[in-house]
Tab-separated table of C-alpha atoms and ligand atoms in Angstrom:
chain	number	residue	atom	x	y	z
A	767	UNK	CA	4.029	-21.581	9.648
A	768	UNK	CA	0.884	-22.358	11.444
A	769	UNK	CA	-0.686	-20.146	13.390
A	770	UNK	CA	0.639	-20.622	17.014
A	771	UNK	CA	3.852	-20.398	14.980
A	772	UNK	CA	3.316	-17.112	13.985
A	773	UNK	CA	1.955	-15.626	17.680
A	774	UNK	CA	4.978	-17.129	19.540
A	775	UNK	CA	7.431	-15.319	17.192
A	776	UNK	CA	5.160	-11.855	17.288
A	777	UNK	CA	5.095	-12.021	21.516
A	778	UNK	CA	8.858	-12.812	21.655
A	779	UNK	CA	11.262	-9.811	21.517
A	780	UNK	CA	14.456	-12.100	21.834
A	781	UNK	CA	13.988	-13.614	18.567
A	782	UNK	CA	13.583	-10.751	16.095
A	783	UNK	CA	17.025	-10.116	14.611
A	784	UNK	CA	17.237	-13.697	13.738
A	785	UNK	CA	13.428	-13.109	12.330
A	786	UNK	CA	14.676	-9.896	10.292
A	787	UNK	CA	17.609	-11.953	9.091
A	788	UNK	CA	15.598	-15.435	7.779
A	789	UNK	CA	13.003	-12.734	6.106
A	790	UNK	CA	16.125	-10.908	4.348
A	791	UNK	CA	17.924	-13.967	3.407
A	792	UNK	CA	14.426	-15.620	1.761
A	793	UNK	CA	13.837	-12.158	0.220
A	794	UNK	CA	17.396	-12.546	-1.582
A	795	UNK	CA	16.679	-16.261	-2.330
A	796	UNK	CA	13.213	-15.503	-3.855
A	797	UNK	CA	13.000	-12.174	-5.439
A	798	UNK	CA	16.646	-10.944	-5.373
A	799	UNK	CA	18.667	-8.201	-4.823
A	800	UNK	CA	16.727	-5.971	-6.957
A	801	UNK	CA	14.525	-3.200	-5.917
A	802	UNK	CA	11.217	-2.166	-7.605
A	803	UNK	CA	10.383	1.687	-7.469
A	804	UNK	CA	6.725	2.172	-8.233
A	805	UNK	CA	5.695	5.985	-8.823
A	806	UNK	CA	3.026	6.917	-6.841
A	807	UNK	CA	0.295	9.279	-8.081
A	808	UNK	CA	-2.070	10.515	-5.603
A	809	UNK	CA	-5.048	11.680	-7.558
A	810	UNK	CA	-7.955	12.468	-5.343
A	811	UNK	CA	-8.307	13.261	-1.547
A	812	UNK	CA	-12.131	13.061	-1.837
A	813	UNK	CA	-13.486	10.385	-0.381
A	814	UNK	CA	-17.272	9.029	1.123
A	815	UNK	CA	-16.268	7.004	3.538
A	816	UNK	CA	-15.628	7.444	7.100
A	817	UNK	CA	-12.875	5.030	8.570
A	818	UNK	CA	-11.831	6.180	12.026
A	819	UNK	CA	-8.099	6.024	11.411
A	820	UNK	CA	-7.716	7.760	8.294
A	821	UNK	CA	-7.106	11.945	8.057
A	822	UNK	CA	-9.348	11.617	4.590
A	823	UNK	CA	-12.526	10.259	5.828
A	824	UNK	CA	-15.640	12.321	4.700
A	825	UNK	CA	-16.463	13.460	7.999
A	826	UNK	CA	-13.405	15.653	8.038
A	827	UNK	CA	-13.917	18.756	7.274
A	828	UNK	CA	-10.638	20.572	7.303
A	829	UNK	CA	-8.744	18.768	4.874
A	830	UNK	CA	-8.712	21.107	1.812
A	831	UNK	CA	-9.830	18.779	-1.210
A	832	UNK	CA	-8.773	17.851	-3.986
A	833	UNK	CA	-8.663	16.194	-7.397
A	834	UNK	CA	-6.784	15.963	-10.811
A	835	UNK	CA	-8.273	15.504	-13.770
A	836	UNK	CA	-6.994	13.356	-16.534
A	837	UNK	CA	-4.841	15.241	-18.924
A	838	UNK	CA	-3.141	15.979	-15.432
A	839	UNK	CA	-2.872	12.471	-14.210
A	840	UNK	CA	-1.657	11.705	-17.399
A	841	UNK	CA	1.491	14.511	-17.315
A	842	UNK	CA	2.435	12.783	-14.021
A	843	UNK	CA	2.240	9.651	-15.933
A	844	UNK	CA	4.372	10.830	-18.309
A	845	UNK	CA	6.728	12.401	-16.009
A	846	UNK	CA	7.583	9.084	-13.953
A	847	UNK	CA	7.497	7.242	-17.238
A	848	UNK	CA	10.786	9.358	-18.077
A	849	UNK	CA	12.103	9.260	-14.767
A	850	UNK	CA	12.622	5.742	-15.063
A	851	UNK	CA	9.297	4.225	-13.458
A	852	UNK	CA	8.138	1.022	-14.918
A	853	UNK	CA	5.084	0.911	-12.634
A	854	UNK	CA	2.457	3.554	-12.076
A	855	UNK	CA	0.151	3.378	-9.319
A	856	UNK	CA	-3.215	5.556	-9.179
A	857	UNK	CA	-4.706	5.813	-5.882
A	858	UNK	CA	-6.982	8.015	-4.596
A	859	UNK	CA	-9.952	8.079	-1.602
A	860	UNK	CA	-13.566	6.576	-2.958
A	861	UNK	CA	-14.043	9.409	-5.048
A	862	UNK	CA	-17.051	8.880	-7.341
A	863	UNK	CA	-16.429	11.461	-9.689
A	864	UNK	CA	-14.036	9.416	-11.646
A	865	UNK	CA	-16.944	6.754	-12.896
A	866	UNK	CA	-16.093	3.704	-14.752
A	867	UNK	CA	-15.849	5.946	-18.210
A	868	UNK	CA	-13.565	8.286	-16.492
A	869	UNK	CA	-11.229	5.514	-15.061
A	870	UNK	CA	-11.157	3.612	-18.414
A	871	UNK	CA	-10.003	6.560	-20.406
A	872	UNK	CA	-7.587	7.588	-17.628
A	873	UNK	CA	-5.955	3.756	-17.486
A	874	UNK	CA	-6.102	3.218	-21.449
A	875	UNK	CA	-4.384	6.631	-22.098
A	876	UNK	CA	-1.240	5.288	-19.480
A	877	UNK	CA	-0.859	2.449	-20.627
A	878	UNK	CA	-0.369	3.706	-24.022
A	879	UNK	CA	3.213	4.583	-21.833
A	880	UNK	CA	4.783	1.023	-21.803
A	881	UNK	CA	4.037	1.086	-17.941
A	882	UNK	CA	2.403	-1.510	-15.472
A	883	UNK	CA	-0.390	0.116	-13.873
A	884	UNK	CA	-1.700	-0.511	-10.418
A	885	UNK	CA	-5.072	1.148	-9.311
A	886	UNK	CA	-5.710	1.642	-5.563
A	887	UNK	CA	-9.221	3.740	-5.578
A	888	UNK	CA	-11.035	1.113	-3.096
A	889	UNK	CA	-13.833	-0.771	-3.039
A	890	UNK	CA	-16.093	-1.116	-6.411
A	891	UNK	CA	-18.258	-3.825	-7.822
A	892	UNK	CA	-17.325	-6.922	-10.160
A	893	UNK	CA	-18.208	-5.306	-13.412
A	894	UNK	CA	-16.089	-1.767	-12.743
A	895	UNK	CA	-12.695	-3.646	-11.686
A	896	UNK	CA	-13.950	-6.233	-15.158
A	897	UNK	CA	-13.895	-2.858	-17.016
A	898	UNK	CA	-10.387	-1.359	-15.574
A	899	UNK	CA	-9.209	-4.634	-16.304
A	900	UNK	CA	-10.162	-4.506	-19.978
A	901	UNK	CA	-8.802	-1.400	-20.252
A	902	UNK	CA	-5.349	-2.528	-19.366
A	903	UNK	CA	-5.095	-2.113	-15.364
A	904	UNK	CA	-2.797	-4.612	-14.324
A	905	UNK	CA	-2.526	-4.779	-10.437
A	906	UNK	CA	-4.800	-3.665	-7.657
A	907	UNK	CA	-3.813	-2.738	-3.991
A	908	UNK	CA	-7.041	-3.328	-1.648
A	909	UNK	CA	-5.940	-3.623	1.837
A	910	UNK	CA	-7.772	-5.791	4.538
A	911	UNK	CA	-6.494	-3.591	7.131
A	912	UNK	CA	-7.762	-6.246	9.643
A	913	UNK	CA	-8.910	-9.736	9.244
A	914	UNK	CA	-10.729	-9.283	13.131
A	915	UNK	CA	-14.101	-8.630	12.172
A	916	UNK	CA	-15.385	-7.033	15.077
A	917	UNK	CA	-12.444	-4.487	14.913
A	918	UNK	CA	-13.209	-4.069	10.830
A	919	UNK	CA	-16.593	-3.024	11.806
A	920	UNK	CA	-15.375	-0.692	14.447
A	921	UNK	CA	-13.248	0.776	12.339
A	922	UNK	CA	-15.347	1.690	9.207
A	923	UNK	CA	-18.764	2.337	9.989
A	924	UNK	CA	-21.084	1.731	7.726
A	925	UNK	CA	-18.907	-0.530	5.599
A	926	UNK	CA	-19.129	-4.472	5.232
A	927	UNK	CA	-16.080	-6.797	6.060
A	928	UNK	CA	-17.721	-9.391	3.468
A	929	UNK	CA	-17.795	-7.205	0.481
A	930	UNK	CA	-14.359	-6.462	1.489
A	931	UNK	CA	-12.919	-9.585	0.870
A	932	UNK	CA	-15.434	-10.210	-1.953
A	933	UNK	CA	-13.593	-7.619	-3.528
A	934	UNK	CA	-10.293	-9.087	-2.972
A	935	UNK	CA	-11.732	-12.922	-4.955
A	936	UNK	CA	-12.996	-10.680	-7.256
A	937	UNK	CA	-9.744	-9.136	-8.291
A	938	UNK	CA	-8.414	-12.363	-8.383
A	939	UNK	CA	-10.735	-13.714	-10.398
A	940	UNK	CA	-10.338	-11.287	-12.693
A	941	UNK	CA	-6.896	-11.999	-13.495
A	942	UNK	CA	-5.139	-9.006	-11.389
A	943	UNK	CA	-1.956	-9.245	-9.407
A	944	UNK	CA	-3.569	-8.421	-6.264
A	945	UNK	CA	-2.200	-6.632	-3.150
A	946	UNK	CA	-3.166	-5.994	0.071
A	947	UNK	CA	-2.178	-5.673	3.787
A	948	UNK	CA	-2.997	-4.839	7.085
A	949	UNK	CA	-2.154	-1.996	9.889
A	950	UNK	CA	-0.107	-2.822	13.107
A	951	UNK	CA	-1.145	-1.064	16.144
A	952	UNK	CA	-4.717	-0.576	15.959
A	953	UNK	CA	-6.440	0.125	19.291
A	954	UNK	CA	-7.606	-3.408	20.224
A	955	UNK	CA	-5.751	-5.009	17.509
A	956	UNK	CA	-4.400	-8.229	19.213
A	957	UNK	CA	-1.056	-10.489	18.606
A	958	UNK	CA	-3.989	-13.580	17.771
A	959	UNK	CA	-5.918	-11.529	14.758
A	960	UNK	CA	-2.390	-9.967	12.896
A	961	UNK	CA	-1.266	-14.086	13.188
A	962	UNK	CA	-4.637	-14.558	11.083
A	963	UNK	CA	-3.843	-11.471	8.323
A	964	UNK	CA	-0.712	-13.060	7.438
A	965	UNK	CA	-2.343	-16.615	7.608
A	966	UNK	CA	-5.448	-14.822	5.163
A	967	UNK	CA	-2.641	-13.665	3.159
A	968	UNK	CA	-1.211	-17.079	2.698
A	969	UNK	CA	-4.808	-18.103	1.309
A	970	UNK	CA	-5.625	-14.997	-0.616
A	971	UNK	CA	-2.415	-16.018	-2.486
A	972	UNK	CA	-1.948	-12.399	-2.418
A	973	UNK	CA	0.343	-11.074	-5.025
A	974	UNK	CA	1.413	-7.613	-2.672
A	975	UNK	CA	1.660	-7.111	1.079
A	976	UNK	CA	1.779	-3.730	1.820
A	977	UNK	CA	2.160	-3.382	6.251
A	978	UNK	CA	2.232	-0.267	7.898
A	979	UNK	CA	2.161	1.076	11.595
A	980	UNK	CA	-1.184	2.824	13.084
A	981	UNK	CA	-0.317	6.579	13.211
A	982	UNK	CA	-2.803	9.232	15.052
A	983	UNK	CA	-4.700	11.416	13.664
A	984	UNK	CA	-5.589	14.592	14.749
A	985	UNK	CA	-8.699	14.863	12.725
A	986	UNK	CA	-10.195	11.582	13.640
A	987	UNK	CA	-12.307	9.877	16.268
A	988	UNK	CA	-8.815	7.984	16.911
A	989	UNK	CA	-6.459	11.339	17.831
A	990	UNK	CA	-5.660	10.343	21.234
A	991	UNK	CA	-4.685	6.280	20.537
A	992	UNK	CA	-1.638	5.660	20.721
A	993	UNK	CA	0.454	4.963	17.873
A	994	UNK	CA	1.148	1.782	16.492
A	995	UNK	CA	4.646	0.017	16.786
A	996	UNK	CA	7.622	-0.101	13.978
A	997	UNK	CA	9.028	-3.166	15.393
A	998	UNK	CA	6.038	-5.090	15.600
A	999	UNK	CA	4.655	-4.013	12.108
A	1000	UNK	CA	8.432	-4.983	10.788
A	1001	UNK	CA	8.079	-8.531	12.590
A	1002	UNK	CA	4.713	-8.796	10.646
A	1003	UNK	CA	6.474	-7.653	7.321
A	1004	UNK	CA	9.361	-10.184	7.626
A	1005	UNK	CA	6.636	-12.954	8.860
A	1006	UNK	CA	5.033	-12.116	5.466
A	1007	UNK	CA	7.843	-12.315	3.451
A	1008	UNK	CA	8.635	-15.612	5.252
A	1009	UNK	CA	5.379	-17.161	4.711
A	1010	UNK	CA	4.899	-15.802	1.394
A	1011	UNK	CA	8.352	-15.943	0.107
A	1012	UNK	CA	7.818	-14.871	-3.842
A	1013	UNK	CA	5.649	-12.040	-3.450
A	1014	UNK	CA	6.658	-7.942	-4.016
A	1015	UNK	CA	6.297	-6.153	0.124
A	1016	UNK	CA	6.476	-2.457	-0.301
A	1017	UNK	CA	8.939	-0.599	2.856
A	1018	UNK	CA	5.942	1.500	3.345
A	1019	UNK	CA	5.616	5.617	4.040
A	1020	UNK	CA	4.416	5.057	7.201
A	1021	UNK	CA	7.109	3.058	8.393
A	1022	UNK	CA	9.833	5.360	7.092
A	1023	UNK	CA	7.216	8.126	8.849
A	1024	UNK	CA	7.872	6.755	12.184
A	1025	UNK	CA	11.319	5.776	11.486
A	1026	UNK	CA	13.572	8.141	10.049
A	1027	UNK	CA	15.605	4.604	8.601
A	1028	UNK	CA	12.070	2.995	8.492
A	1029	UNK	CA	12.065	1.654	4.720
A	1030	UNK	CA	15.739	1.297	4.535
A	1031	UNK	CA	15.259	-1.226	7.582
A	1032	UNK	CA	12.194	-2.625	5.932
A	1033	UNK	CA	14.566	-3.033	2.541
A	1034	UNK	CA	16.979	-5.231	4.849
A	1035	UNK	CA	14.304	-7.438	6.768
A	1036	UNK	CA	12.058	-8.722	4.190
A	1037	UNK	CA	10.592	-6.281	1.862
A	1038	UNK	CA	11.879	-5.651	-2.104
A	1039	UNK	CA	9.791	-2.447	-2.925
A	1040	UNK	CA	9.306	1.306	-2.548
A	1041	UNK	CA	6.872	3.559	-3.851
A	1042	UNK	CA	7.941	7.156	-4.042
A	1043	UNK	CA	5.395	10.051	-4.843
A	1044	UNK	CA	5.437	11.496	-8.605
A	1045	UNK	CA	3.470	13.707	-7.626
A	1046	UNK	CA	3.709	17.685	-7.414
A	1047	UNK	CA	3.963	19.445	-3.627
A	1048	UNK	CA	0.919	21.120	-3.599
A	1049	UNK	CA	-1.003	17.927	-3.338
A	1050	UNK	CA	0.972	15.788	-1.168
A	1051	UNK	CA	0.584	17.472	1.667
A	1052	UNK	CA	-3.128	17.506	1.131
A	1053	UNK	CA	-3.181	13.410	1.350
A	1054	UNK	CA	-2.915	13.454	4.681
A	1055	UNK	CA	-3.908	9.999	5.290
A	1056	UNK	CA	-1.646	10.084	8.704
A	1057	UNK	CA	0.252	13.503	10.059
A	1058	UNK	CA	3.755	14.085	9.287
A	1059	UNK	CA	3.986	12.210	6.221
A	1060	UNK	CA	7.672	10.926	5.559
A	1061	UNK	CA	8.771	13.010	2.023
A	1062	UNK	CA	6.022	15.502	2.195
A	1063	UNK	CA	8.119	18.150	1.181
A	1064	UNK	CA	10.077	16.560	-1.783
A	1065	UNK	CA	9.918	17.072	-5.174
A	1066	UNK	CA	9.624	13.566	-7.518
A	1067	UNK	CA	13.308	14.158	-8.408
A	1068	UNK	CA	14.489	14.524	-4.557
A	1069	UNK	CA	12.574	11.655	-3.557
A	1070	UNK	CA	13.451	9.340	-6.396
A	1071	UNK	CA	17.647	10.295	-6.118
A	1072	UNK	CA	17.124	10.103	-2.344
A	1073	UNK	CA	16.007	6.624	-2.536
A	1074	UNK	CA	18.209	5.581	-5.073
A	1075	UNK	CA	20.996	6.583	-2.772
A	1076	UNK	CA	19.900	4.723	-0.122
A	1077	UNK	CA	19.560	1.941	-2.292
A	1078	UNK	CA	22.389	1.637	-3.575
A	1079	UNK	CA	24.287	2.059	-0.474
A	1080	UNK	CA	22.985	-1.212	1.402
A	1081	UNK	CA	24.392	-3.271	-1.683
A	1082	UNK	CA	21.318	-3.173	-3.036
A	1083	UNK	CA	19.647	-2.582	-7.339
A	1084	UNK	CA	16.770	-0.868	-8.923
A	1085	UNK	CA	14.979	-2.384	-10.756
A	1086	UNK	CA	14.320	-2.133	-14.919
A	1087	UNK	CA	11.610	-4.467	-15.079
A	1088	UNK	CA	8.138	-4.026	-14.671
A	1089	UNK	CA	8.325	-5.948	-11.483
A	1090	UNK	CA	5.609	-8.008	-11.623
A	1091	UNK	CA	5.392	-11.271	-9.075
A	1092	UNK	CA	7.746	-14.052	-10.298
A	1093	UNK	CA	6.175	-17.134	-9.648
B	1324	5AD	N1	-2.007	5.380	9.857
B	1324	5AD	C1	-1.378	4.493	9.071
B	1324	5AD	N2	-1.858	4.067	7.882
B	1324	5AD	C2	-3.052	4.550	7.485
B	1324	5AD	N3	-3.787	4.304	6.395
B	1324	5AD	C3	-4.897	5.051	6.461
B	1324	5AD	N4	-4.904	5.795	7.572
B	1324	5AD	C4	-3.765	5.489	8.247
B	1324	5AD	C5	-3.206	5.906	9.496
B	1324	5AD	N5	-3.818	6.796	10.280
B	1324	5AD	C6	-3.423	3.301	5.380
B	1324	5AD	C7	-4.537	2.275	5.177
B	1324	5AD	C8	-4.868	2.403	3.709
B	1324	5AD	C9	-3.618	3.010	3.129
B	1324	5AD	C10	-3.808	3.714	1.835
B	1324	5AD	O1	-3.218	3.909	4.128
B	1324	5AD	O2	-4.045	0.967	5.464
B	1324	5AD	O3	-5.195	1.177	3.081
């Protein structure tokens, strides 16, 4: 789709079931019926930098931090591992206590686990994401967040939009499978620039889309925008599933967090993915990236059986594989 394509069917409400349905039927076509569970380990809350959306940023100070250490890391590993994960994804804020030493030992000792690994710690240079890859990382989840520059800047001070997506060609380069994704709903964000993330996806040849509404938070400079819409960060999930038809999309947290059905719907309009949280309680409610979390208050088992359930209930398979793109 070109990109005039793309804004007509993201301004026009009277097309989207028909949009929801294409994106599910090329989703069956392309990737199947199965779904891919990734466990989710949230290592670190610490992080340096200051975007304005996100409960984390440094400035905030009452978020109580944060961080577990490897043999730690590596129990959660272990625990998802037997639970029936084939993927493992680290992410954390840009927390430089983990150096490139740290991350290496952390990513060679899971992968002694038969597991994929994804790492989704942020921005770094050429030679640490060379390292992680030598040390067996297979996939890395950057997000764009926005491909509008002006609103990039606005929303990360002191960070560049050019290293950014340097990062992203570097990953590729590299040899990772590479995801990334925007937000729906930023203030300012318009129809135009979310028409140009899906058509920078497209040339990123990203492996991963990950799309989630804009949600408040209370601890940021952004507390009283308003909150970004499900429907209109589901039309640009099913756009991206159109336009990128082989490619894993993730029914993200925040959706289901505005949307009590929010990934189930996601499942059934385009995406193939979910990510539940391995884990333990204590720490999940201290990544408080956006309030109100969806599964905040589940243990790994709850959330895994929950979403099973669901799963299984809209016709639908997990996964045994490690899920990686099937080009
Ligand atoms: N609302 C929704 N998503 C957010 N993220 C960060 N803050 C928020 C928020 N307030 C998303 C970003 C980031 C991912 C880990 O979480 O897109 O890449």
């Amino acid at each position: 789709m070109n990109k005039q394509e793309i804004i007509d069917i993201l301004s026009n409400e009277t097309t989207n079931e028909r949009l929801f349905q294409e994106a599910d039927k090329i989703r069956h076509e392309y990737v199947g019926d199965e779904v891919h569970l990734r466990g989710l380990i949230e290592f670190s809350n610490i992080c340096k930098r200051q975007c304005k959306y996100c409960g984390l940023r440094s400035p905030n100070n009452e978020v109580e931090r944060y961080r577990i250490l490897k043999d730690e890391i590596i129990l959660y590993s272990k625990k998802a591992r037997d639970m029936g994960y084939k993927t493992i994804v680290l992410q954390s804020g840009e927390d430089d206590y983990y150096d490139t030493d740290k991350m290496c030992q952390i990513i060679r000792d899971i992968k002694k686990l038969d597991v994929a690994l994804t790492l989704s710690i942020g921005e770094k240079t050429f030679d640490e994401y060379n390292a992680y890859k030598k040390a067996g990382a297979d996939r890395y989840l950057l997000r764009i967040e926005t491909t509008d520059r002006n609103l990039y800047e606005d929303m990360h001070p002191n960070a560049s939009f050019e290293n950014r997506i340097q990062c992203l060609y570097d990953l590729k380069e590299l040899g990772y499978e590479v995801g990334t994704g925007c937000l729906v709903g930023l203030p300012n964000q318009s129809i135009e620039s979310l028409a140009d993330d899906i058509i920078f996806f497209k040339e990123l040849n990203a492996d991963m889309i990950g799309i989630g509404p804009f949600i408040p938070h209370k601890q940021t400079p952004l507390k009283d925008a308003k909150q970004g819409d499900f429907w209109l960060a589901l039309k640009v999930m099913a756009l991206t599933r159109i336009n990128l038809p082989d490619i894993n999309i993730p029914a993200t947290t925040a959706m289901e967090t505005i949307n009590p059905n929010g990934r189930i719907i996601a499942l059934q309009s385009g995406a193939n993915v979910v990510m539940p949280n391995v884990t333990s309680l204590e720490y999940r409610s201290k990544y408080e990236i956006y309030p109100d979390k969806a599964c905040i208050n589940e243990t790994p088992e709850h959330s895994k059986n929950d979403i099973k359930l669901k799963i299984k209930s809209i016709g639908r398979t997990i996964s045994n594989d490690y899920g990686y793109r099937n080009k």
